[in-house]
Tab-separated table of N, CA, C and O and ligand atoms in Angstrom:
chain	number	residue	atom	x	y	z
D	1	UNK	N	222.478	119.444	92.222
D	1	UNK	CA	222.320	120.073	90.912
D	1	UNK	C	222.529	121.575	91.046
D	1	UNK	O	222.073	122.124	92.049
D	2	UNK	N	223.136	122.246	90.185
D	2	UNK	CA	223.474	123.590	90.109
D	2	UNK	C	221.754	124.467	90.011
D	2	UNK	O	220.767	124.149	89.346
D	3	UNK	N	221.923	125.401	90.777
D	3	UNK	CA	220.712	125.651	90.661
D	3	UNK	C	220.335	127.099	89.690
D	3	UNK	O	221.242	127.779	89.210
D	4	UNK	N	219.174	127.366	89.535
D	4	UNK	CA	218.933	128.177	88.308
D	4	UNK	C	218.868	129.609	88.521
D	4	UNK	O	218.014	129.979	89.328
D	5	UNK	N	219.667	130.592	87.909
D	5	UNK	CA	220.252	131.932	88.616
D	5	UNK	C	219.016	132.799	87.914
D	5	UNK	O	219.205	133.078	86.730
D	6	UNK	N	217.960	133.187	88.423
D	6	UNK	CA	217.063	134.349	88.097
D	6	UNK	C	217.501	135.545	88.047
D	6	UNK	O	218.452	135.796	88.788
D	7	UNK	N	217.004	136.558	87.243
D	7	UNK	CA	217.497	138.145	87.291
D	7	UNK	C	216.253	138.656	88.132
D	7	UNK	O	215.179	138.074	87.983
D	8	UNK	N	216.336	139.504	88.831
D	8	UNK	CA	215.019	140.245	89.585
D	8	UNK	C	214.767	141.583	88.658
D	8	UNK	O	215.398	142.639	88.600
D	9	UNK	N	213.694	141.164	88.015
D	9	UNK	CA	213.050	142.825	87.574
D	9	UNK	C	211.664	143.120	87.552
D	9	UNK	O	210.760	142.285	87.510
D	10	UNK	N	211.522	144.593	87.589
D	10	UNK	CA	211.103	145.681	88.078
D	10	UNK	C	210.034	145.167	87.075
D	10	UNK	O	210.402	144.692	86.001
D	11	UNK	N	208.808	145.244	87.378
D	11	UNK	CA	207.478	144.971	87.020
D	11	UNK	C	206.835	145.887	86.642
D	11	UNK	O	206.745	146.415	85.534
D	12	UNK	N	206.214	146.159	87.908
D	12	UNK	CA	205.509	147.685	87.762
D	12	UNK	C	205.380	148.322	89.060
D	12	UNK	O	206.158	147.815	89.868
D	13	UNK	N	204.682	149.239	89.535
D	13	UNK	CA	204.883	150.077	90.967
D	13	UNK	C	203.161	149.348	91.607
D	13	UNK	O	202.152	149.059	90.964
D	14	UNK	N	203.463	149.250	93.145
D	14	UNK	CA	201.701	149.251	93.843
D	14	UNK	C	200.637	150.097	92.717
D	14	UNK	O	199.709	149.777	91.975
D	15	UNK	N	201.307	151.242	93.043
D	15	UNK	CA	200.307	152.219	92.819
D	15	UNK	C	199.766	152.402	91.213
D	15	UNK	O	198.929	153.270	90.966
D	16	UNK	N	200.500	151.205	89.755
D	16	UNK	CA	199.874	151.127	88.878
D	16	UNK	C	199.197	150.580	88.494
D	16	UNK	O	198.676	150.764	87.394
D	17	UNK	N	198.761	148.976	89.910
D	17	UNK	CA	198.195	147.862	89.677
D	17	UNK	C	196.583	148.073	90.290
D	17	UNK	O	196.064	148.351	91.372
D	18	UNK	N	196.166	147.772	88.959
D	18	UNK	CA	194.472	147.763	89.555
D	18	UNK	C	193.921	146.589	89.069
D	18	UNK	O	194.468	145.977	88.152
D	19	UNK	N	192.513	146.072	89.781
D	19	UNK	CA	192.244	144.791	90.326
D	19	UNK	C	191.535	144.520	88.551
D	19	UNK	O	190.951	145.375	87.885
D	20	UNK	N	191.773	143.359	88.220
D	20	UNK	CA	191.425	143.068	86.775
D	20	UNK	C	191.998	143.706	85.983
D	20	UNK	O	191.460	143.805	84.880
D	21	UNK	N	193.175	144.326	86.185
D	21	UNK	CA	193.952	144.862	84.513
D	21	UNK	C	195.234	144.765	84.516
D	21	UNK	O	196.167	145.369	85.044
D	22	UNK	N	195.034	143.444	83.473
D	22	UNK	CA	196.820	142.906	83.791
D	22	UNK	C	197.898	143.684	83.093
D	22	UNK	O	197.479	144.505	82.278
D	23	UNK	N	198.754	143.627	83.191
D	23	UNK	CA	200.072	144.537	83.203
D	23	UNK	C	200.966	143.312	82.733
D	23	UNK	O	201.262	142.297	83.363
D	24	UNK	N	201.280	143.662	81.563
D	24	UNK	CA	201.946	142.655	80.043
D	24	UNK	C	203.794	143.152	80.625
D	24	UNK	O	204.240	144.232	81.014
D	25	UNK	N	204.278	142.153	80.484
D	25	UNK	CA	205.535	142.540	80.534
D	25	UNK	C	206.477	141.308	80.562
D	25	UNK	O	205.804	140.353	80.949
D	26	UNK	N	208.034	140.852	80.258
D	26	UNK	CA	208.712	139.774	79.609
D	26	UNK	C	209.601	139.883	80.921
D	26	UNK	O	209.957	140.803	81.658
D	27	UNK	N	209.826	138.259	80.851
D	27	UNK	CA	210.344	137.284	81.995
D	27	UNK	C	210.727	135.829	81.752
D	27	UNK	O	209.828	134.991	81.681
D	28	UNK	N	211.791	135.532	81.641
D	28	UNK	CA	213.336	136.113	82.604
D	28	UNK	C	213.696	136.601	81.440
D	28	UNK	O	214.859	136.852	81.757
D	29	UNK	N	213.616	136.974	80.220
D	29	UNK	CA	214.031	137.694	78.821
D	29	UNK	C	213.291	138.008	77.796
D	29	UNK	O	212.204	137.445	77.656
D	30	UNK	N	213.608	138.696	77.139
D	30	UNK	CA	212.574	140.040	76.244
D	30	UNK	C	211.790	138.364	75.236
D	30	UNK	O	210.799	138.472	74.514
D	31	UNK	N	212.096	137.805	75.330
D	31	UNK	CA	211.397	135.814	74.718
D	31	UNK	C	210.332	135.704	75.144
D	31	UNK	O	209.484	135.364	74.319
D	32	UNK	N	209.875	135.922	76.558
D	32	UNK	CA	209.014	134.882	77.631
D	32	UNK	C	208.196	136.494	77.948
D	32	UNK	O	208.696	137.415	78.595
D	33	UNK	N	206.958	136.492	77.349
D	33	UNK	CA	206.051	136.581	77.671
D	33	UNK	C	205.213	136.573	78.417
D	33	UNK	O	204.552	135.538	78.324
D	34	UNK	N	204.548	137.887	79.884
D	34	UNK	CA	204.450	137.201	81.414
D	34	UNK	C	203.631	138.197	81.407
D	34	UNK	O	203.707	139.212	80.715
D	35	UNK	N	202.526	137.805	82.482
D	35	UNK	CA	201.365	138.684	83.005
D	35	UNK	C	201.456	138.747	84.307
D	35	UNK	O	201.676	137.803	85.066
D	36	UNK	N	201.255	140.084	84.638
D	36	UNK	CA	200.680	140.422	85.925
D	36	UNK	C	199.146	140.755	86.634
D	36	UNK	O	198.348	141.390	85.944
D	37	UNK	N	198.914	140.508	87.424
D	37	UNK	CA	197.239	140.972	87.400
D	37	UNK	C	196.842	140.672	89.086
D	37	UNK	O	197.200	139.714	89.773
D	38	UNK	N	196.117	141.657	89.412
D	38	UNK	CA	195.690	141.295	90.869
D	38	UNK	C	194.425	140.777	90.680
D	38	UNK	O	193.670	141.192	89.801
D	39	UNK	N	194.196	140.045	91.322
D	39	UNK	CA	193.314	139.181	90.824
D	39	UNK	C	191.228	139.668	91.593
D	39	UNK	O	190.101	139.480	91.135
D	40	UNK	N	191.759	140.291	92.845
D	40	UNK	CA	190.690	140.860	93.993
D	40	UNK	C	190.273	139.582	94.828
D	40	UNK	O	189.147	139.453	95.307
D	41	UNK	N	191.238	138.697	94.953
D	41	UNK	CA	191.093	137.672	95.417
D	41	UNK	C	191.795	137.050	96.091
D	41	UNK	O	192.120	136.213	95.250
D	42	UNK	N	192.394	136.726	97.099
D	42	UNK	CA	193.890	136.291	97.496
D	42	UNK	C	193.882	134.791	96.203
D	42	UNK	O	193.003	134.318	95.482
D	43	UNK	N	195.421	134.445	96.454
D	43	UNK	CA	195.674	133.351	95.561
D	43	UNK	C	196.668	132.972	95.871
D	43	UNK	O	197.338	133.739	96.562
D	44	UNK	N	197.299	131.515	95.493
D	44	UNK	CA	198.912	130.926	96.265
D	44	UNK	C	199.750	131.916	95.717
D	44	UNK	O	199.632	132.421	94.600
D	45	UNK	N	200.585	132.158	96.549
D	45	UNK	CA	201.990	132.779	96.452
D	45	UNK	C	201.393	134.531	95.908
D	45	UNK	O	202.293	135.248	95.471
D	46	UNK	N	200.036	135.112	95.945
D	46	UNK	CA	199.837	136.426	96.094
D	46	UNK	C	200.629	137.049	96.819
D	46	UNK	O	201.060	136.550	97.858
D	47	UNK	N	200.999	138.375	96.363
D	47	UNK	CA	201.987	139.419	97.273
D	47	UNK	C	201.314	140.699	96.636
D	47	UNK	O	200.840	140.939	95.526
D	48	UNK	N	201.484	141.483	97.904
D	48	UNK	CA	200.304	142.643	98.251
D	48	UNK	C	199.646	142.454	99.631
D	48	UNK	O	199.640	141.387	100.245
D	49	UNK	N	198.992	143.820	100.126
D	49	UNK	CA	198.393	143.645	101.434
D	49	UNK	C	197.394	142.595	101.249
D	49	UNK	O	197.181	141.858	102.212
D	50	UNK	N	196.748	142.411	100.162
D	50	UNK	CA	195.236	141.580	99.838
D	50	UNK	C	195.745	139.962	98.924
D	50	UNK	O	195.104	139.102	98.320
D	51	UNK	N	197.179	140.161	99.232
D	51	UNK	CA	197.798	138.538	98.892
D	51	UNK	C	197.196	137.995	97.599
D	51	UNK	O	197.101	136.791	97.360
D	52	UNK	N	196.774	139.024	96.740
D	52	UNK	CA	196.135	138.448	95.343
D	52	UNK	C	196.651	138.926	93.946
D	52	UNK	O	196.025	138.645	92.924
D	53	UNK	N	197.888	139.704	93.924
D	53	UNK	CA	198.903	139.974	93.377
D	53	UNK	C	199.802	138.845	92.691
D	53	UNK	O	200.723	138.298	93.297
D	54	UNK	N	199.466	138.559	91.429
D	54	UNK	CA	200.442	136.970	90.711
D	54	UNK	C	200.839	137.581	89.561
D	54	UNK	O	200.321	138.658	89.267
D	55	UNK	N	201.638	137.105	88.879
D	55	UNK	CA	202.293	136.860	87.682
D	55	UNK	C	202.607	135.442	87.219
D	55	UNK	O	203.196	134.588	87.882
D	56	UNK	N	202.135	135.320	86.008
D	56	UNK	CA	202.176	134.128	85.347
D	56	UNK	C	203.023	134.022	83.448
D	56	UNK	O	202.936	134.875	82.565
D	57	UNK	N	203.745	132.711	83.398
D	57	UNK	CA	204.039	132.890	81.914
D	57	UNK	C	202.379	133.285	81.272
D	57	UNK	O	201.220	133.316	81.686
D	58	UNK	N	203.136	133.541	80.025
D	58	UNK	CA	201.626	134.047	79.146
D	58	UNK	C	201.419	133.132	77.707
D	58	UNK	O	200.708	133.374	76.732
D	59	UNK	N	202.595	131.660	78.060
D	59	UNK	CA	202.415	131.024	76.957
D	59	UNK	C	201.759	129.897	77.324
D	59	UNK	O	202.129	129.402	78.389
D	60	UNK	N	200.880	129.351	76.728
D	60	UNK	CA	200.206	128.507	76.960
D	60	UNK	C	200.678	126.900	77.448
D	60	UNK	O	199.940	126.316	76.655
D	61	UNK	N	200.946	126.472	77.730
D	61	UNK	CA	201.820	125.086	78.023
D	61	UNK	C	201.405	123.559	77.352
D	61	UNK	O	201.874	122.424	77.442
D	62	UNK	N	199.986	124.339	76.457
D	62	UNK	CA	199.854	122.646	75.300
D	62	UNK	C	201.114	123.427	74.010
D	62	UNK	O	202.322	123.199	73.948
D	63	UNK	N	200.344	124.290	73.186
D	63	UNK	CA	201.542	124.365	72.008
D	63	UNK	C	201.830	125.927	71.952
D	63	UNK	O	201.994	126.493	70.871
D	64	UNK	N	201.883	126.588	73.157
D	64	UNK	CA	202.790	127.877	73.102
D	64	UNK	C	202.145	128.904	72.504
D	64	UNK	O	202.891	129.638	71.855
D	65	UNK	N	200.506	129.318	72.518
D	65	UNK	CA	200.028	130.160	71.952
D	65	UNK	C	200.206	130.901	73.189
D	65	UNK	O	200.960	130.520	74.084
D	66	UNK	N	199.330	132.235	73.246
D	66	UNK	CA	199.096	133.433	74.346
D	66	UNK	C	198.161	133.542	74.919
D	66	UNK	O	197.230	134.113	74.352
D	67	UNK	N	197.989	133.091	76.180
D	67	UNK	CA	196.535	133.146	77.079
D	67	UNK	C	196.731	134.892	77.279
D	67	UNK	O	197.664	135.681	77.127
D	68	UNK	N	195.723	134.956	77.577
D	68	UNK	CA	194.669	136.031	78.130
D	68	UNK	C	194.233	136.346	79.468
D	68	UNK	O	193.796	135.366	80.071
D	69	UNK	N	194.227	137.443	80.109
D	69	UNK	CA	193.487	137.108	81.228
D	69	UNK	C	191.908	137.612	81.217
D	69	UNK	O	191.678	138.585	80.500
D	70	UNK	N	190.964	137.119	81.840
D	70	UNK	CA	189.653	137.324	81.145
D	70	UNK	C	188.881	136.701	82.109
D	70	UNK	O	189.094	135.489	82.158
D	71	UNK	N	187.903	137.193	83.040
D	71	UNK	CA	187.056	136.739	84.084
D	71	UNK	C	187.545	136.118	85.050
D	71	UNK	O	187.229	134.934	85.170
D	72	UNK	N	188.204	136.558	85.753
D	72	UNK	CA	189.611	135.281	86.614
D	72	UNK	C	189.674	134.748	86.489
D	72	UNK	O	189.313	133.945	87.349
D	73	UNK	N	190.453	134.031	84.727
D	73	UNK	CA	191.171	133.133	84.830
D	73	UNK	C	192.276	133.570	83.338
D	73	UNK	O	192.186	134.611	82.687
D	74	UNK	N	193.007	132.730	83.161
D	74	UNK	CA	193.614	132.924	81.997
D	74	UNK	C	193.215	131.954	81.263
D	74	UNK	O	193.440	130.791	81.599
D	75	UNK	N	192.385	132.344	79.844
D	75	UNK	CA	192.476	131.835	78.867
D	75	UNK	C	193.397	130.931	77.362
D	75	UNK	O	194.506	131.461	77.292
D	76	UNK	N	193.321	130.324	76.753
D	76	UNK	CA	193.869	130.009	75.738
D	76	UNK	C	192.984	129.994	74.414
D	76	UNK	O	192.405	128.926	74.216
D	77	UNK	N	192.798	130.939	73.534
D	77	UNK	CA	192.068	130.416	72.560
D	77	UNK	C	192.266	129.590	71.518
D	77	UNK	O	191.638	129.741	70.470
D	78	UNK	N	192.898	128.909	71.642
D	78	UNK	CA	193.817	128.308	70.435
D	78	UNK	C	192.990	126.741	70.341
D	78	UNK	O	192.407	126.243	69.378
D	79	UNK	N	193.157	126.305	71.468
D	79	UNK	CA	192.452	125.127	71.856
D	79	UNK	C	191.529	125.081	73.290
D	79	UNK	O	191.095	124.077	73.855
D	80	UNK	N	191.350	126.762	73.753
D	80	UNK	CA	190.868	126.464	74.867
D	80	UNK	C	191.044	125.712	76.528
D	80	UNK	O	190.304	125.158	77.341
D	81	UNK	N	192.133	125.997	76.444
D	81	UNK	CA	192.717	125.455	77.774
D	81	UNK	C	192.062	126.949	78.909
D	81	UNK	O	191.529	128.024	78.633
D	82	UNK	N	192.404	126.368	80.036
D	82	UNK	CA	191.829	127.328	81.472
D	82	UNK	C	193.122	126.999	82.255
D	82	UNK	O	193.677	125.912	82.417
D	83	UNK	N	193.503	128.432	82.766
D	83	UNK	CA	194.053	127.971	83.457
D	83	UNK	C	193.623	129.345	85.011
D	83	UNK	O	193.325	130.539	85.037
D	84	UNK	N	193.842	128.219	86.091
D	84	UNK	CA	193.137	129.194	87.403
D	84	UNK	C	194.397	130.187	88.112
D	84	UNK	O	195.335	129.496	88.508
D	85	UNK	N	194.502	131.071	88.246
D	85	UNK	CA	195.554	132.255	88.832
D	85	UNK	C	195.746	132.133	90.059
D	85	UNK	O	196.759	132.374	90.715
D	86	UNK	N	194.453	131.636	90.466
D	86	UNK	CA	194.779	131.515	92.515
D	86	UNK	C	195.381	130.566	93.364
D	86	UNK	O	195.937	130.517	94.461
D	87	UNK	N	194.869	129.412	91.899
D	87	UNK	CA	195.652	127.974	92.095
D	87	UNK	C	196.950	127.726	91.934
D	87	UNK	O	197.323	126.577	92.171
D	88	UNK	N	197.948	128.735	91.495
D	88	UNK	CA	199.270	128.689	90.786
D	88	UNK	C	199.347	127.666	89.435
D	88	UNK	O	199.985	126.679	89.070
D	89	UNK	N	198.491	128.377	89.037
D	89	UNK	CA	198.054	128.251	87.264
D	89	UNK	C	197.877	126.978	86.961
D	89	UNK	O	198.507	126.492	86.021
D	90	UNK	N	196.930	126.171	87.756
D	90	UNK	CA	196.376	124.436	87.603
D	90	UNK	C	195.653	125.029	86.363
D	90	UNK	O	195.214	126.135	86.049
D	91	UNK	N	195.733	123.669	85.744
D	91	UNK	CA	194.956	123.975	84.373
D	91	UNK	C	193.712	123.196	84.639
D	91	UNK	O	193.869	122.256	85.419
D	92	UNK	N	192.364	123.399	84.109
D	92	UNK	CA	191.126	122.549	84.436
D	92	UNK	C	190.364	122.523	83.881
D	92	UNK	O	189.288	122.134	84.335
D	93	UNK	N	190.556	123.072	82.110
D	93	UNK	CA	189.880	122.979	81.483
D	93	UNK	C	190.819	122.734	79.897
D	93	UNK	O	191.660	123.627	79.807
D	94	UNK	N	190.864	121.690	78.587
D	94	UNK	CA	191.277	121.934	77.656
D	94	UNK	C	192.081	120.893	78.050
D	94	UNK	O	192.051	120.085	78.978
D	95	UNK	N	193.109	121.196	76.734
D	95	UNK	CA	194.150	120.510	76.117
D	95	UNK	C	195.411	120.220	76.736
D	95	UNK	O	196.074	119.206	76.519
D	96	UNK	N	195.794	121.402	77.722
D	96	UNK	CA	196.866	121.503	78.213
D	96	UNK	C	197.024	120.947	79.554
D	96	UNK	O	196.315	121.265	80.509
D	97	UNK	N	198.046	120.045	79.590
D	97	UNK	CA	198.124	119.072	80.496
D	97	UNK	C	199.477	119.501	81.581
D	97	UNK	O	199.921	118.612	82.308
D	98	UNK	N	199.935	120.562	81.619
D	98	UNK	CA	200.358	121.422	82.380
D	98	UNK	C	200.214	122.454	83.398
D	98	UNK	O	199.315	123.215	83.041
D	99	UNK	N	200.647	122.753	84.355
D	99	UNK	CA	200.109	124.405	84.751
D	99	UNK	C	200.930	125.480	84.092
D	99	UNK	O	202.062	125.598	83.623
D	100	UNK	N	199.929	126.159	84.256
D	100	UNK	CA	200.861	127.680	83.565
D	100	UNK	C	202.053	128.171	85.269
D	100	UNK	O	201.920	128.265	86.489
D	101	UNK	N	203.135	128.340	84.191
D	101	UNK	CA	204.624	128.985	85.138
D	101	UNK	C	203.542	129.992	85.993
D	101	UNK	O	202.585	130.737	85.785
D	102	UNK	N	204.306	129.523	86.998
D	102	UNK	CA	204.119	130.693	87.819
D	102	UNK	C	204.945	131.601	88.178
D	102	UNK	O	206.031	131.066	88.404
D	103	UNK	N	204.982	132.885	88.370
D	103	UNK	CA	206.307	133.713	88.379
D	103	UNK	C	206.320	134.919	89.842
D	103	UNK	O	205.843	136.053	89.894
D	104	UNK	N	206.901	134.295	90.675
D	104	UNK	CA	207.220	134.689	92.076
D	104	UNK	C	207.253	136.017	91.948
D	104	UNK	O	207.648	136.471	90.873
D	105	UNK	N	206.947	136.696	92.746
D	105	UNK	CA	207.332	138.386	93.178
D	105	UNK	C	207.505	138.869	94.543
D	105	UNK	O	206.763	138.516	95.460
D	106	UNK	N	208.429	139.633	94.675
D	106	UNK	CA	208.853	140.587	95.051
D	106	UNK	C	208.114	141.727	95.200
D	106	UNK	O	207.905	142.343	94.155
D	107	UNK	N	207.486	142.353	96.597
D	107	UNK	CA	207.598	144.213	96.530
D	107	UNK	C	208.814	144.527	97.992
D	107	UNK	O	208.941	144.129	99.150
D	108	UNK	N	209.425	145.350	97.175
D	108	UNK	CA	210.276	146.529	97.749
D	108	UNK	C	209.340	147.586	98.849
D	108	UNK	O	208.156	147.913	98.775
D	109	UNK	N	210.704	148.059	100.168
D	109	UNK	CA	210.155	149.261	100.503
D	109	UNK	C	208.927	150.231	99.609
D	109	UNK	O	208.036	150.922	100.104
D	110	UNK	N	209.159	150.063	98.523
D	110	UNK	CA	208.729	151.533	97.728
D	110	UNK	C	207.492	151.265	97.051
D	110	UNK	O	206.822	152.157	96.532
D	111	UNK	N	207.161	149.979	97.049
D	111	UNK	CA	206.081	149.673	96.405
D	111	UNK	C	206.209	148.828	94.709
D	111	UNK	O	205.429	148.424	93.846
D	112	UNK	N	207.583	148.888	94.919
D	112	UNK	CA	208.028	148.180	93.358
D	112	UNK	C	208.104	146.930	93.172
D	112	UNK	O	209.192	146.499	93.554
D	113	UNK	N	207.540	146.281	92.823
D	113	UNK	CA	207.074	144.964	92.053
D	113	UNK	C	208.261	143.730	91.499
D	113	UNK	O	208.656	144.147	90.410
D	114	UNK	N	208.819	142.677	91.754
D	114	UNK	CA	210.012	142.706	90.802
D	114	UNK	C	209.425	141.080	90.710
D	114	UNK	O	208.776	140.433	91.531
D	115	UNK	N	209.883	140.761	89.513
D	115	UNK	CA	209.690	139.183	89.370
D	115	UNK	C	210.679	138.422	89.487
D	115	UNK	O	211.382	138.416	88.476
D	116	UNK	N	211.044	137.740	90.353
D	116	UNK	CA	212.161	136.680	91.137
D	116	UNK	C	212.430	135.388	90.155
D	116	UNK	O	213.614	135.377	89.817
D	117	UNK	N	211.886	134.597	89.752
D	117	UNK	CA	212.163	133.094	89.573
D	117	UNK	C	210.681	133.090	88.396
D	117	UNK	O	209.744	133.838	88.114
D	118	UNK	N	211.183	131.826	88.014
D	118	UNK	CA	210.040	130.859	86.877
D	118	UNK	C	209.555	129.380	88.010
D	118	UNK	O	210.230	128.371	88.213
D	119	UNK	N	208.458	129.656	88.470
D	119	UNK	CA	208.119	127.847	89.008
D	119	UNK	C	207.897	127.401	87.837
D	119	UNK	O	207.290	128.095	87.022
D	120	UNK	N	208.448	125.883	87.469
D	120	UNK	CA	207.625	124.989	86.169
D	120	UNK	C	208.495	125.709	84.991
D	120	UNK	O	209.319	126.601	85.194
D	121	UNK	N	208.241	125.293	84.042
D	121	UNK	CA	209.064	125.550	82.902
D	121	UNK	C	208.193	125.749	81.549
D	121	UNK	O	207.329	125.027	81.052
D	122	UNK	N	208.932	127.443	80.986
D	122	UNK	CA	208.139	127.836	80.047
D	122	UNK	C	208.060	126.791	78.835
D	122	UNK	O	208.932	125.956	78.597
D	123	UNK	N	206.713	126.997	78.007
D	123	UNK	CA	206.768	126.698	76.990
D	123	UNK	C	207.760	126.643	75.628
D	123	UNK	O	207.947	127.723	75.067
D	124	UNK	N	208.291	125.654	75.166
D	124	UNK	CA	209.039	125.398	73.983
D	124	UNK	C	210.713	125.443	74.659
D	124	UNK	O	211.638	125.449	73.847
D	125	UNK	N	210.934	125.464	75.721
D	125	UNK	CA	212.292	125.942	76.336
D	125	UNK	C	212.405	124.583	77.424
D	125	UNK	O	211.591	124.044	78.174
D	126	UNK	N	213.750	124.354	77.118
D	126	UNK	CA	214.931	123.080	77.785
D	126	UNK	C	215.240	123.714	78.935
D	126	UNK	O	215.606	122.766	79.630
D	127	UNK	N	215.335	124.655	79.584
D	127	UNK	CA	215.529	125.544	80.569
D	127	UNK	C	214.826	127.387	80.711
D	127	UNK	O	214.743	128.189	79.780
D	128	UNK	N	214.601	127.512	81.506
D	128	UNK	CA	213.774	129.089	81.425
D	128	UNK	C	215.014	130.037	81.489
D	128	UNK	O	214.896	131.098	80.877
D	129	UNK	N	216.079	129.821	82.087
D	129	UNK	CA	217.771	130.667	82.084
D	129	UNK	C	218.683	130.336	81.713
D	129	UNK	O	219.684	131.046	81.810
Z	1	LIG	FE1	196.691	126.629	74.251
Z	1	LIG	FE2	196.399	124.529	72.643
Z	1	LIG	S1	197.937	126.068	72.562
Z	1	LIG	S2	195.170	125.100	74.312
């Protein structure tokens, strides 16, 4: 199967990411809706010295509302789904019978952040590219 061509972009820098304050920003297009957040915790596929560095879609995966991030975890208020950040976004609470995308990263020499690929497939979309 032909496989799925990601764009790599620029997130945010080391030095703007602090532990509990996620950093909002769109992936793989200005559509898709994606969070960043270090979590102070390592977590699968964390990148950073403290491996707790993730990015996740930010749409919910029962009917496409906007989780939150909020006490380590990401929220859904819509129907209340949970989904866990460390787990590569297992869901374990609610409606949603999915995990939330997980979204690979990248840091550069310089400390720059870039988001690589979509694991899993966003909400409402036949393909994420
Ligand atoms: Fe998120 Fe229903 S849309 S739980």
């Amino acid at each position: 199967a032909p496989s799925l061509t990601y764009p790599a972009v620029k997130v945010a820098n080391l030095s703007q990411v602090k532990t509990g304050q996620p950093i909002i920003f769109n992936y793989p297009d200005a559509s898709a809706p994606a969070i960043l957040v270090k979590l102070g915790r390592p977590a699968i596929g964390g990148v950073g010295k403290d491996r707790d560095i993730v990015a996740f879609s930010a749409l919910c995966t029962h009917m496409g509302c906007p989780v939150q991030y909020e006490k380590g975890r990401f929220i859904c208020r819509c129907h209340y789904s949970m989904f866990d950040p460390a787990k590569a976004g297992q869901t374990y609470q609610g409606l949603a019978s999915s995990w939330l995308p997980q979204i690979p990263l990248r840091i550069d020499g310089k400390g720059d952040i870039y988001a690589v690929a979509v694991a899993g497939l966003i909400w409402g979309r036949v393909k994420n590219v």
